[in-house]
C-alpha positions as a Python dict, from the first residue, in 0.01 Angstrom:
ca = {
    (1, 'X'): (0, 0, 0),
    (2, 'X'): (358, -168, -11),
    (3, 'X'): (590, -140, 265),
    (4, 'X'): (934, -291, 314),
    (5, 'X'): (1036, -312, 674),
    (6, 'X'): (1447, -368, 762),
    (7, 'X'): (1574, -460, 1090),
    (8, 'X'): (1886, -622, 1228),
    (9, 'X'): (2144, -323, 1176),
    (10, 'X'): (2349, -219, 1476),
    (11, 'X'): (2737, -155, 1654),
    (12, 'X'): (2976, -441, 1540),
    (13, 'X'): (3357, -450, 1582),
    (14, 'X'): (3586, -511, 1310),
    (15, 'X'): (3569, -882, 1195),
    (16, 'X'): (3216, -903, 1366),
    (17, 'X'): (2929, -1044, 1177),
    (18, 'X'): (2506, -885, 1170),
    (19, 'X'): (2236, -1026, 966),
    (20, 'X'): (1992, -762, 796),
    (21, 'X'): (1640, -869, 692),
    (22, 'X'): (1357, -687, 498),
    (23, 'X'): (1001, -788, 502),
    (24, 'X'): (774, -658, 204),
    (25, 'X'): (393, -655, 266),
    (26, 'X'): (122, -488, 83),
    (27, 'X'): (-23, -558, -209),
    (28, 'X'): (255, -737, -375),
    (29, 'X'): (132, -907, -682),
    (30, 'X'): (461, -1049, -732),
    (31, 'X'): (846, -1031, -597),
    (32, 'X'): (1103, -952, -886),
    (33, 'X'): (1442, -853, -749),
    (34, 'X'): (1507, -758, -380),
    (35, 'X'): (1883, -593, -283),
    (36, 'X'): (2051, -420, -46),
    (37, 'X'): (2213, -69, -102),
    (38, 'X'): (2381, 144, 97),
    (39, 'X'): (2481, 509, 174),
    (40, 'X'): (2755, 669, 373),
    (41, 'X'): (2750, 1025, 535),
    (42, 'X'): (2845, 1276, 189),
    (43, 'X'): (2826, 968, -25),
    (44, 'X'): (2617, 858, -316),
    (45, 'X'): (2415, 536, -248),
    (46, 'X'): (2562, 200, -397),
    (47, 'X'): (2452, -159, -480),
    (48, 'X'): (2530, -416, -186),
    (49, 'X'): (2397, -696, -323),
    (50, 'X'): (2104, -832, -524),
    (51, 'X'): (1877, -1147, -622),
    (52, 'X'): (1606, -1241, -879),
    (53, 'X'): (1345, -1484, -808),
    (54, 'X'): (1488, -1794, -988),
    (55, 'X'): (1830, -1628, -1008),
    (56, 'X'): (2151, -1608, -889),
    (57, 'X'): (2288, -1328, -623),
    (58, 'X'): (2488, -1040, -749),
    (59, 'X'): (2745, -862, -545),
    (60, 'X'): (2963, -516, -555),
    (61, 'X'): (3281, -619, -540),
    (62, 'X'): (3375, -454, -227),
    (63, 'X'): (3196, -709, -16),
    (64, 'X'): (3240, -1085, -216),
    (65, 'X'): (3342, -1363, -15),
    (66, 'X'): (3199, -1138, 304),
    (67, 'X'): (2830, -1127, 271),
    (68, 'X'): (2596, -1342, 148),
    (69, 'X'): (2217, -1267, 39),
    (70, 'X'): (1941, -1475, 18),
    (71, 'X'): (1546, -1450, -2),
    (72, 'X'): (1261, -1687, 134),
    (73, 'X'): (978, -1641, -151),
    (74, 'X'): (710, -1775, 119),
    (75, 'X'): (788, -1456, 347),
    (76, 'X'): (854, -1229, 138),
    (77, 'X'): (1183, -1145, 325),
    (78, 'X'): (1535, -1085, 189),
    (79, 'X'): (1838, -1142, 432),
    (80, 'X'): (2192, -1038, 412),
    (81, 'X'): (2438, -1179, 624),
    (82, 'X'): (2721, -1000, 699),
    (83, 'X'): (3025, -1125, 814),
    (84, 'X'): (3419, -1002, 827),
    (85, 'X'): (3277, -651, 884),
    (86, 'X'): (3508, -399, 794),
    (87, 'X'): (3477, 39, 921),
    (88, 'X'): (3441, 97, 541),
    (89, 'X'): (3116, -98, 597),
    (90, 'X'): (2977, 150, 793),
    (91, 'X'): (2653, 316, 643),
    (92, 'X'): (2287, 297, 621),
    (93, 'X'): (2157, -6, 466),
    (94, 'X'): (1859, 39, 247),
    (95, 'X'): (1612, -230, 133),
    (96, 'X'): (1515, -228, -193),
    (97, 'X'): (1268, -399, -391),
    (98, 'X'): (1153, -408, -739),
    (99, 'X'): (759, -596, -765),
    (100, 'X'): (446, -599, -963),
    (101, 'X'): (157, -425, -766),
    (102, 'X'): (-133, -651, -742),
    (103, 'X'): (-378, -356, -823),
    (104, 'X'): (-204, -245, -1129),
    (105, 'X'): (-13, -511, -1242),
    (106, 'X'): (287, -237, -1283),
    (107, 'X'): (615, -284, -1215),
    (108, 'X'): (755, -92, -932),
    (109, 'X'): (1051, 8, -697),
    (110, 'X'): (1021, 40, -333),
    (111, 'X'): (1271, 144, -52),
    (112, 'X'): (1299, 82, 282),
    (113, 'X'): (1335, 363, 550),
    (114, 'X'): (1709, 217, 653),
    (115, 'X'): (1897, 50, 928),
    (116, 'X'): (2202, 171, 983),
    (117, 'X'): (2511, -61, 1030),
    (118, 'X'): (2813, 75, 1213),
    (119, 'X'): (3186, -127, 1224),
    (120, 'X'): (3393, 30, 1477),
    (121, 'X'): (3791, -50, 1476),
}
């Protein structure tokens, strides 16, 4: 019923810049939070960066001043632009989105499948 859709991941070189984006459709009541995480091979999945409707963006600290987030409400979309790209950055890139489902009214978390995002030096 809700699906979140990324795109825009790819091979980048180090100092190169890519610009991820995430489409939720479905029945979306309404849009809380949408954020980026991400997971490298034998590693635990971490925070990117976030933003609340009305809010402003949170980042891990590993990647302030490099990327920036942002959301258009109208599209339901959430960027992240990426820029200074670094190997370390390497990793699958997950969409994530917490929303209120129209049918239930319940508040709810949904991933994306992944693009993955790969910095060669």
């Amino acid at each position: 019923q809700v699906q979140l859709v990324e795109s825009g991941g790819g091979l980048v070189q180090a100092g190169g810049s890519l610009r991820l984006s995430c489409t939720a459709s479905g029945s979306i009541f309404r849009l809380n939070s949408m954020g980026w995480y991400r997971q490298a091979p034998g590693k635990q999945r971490e925070l990117v960066a976030t933003i609340i409707s009305g809010g402003s963006p949170n980042y891990a600290d590993s990647v302030k001043g490099r990327f920036t987030i942002s959301r258009d409400n109208a599209k339901n979309t959430v960027y992240l632009q990426m820029n200074s790209l670094k190997p370390e950055d390497t990793a699958v890139y997950y969409c994530n989105a917490n929303l209120m489902v129209g049918i239930t009214f319940v508040n709810m978390d949904y991933w994306g499948k992944g693009t993955l995002v790969t910095v060669s030096s």
